[in-house]
XYZ file of C-alpha atoms in Angstrom:
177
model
C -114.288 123.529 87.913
C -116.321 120.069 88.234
C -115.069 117.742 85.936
C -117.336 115.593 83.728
C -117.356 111.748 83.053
C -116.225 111.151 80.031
C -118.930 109.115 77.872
C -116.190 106.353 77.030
C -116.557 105.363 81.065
C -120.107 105.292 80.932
C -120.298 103.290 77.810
C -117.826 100.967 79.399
C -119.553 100.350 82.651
C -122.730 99.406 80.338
C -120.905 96.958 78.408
C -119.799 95.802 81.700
C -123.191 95.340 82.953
C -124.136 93.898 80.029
C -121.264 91.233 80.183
C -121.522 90.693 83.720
C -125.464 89.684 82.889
C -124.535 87.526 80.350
C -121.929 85.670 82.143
C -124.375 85.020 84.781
C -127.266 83.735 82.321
C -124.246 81.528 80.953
C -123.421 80.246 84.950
C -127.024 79.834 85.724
C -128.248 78.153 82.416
C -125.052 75.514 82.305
C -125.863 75.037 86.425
C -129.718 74.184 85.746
C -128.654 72.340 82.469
C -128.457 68.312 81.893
C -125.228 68.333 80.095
C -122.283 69.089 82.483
C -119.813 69.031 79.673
C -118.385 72.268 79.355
C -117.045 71.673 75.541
C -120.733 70.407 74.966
C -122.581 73.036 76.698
C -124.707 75.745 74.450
C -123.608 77.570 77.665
C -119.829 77.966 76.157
C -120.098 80.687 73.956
C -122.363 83.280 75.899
C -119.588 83.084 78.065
C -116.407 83.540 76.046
C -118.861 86.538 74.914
C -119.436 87.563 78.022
C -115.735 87.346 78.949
C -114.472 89.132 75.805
C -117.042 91.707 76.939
C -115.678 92.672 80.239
C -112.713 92.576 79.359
C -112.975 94.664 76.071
C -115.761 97.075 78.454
C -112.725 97.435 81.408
C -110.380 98.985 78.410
C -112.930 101.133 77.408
C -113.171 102.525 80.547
C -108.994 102.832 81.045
C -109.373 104.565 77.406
C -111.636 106.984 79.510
C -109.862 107.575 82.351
C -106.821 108.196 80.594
C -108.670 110.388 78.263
C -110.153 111.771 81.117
C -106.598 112.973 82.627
C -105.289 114.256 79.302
C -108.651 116.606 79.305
C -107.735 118.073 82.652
C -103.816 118.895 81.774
C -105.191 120.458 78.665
C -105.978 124.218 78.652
C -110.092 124.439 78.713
C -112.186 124.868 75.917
C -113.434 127.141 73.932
C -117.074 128.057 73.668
C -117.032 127.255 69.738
C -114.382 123.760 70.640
C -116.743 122.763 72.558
C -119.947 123.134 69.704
C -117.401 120.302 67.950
C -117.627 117.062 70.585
C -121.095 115.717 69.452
C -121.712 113.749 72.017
C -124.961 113.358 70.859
C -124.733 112.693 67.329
C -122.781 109.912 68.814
C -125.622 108.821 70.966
C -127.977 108.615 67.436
C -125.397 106.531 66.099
C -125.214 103.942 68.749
C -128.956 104.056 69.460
C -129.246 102.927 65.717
C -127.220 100.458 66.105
C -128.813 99.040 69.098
C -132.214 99.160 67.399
C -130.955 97.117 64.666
C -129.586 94.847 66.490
C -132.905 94.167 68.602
C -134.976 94.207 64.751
C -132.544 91.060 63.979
C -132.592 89.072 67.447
C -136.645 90.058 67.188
C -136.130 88.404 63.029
C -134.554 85.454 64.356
C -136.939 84.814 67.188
C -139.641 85.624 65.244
C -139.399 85.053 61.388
C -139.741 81.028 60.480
C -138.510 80.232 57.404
C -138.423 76.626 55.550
C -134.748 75.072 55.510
C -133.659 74.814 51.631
C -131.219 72.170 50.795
C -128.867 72.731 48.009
C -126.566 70.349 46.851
C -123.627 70.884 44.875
C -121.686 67.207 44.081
C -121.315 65.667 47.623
C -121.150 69.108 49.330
C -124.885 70.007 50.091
C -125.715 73.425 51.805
C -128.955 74.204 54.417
C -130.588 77.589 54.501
C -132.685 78.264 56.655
C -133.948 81.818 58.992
C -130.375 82.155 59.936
C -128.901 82.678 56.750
C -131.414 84.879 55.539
C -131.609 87.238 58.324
C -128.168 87.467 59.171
C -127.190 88.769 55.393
C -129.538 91.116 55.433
C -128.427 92.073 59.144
C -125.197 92.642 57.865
C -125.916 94.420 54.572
C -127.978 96.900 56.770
C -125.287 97.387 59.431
C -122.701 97.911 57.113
C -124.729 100.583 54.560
C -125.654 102.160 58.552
C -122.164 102.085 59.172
C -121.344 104.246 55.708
C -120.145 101.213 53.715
C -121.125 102.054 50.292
C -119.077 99.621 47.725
C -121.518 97.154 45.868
C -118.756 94.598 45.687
C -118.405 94.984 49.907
C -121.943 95.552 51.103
C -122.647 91.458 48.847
C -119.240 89.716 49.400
C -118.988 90.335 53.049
C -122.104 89.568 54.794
C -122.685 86.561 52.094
C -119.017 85.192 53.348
C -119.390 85.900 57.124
C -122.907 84.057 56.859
C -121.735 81.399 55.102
C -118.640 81.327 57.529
C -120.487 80.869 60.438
C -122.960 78.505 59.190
C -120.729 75.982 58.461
C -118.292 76.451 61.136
C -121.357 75.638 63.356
C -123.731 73.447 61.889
C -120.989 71.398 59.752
C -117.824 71.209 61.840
C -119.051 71.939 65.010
C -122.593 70.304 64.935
C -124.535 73.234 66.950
C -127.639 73.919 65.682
C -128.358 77.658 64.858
C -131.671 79.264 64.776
């Protein structure tokens, strides 16, 4: 009996590819780039992305294999077991999330939207299209994902935002989109 691949390899090997082609945009780019400052490169954090995602995309496939080897010690499957492993039910799921993900790079590349100052005493706050679209990124993701608390789909993607707006525009002075 032929065994199959299990679909944690193959998801693996494409977040390998996909991390391997990042890294190399990140090479390439910082190569071809005036600034040979590594710690003032836009270059920096595609690749600790891209890094993160090889590695994270190698366990994935280990989880497979070793999933993979537990399957074939196991006593096969019945016909009704094997009605159970959705495989692609899964497929819907991450295909969602892919297309989401492409409708918010496509918002952000796309979508221009005036920067709004507020200021509160000497703090003062910038909004801009990457505020905007990342909430309601986030809010979206998370009610896809099954989230369905009020108090959770608001104080989550309002925080992470607001997070990662000032950890890069305020303390690390790197302009977002």
């Amino acid at each position: 009996m032929k065994n199959k691949i299990n679909s944690l390899i193959i998801e693996g090997i494409i977040f390998c590819g996909s991390g391997l082609g990042l890294l190399s945009y990140s090479l390439m780019s910082y190569q071809k780039a005036f600034n040979k400052v590594w710690a003032q490169s836009p270059y920096l954090f595609p690749l600790i992305v891209a890094i993160a995602m090889i590695g994270l995309s190698l366990w994935i496939i280990g989880e497979g294999v070793q999933k993979m080897k537990r399957e074939a010690a196991e006593v096969p499957k019945t016909a009704e077991e094997k009605k159970t492993d959705n495989a692609g039910e899964k497929r819907k799921w991450v295909i969602g999330a892919l297309i989401l993900c492409m409708l918010y790079y496509a918002a952000l590349a796309y979508l221009k939207i005036p920067y709004i100052t507020i200021g509160i005493l000497s703090f003062a706050y910038t909004f801009s299209t990457f505020e905007v679209v990342t909430v309601v990124f986030l809010v979206a993701m998370m009610a896809f994902m099954g989230v369905r608390k009020p108090a959770v789909l608001v104080f989550v993607p309002l925080g992470t935002t607001l997070f990662l707006s000032l950890a890069f525009r305020t303390f690390l002075h790197v302009l977002l989109p």
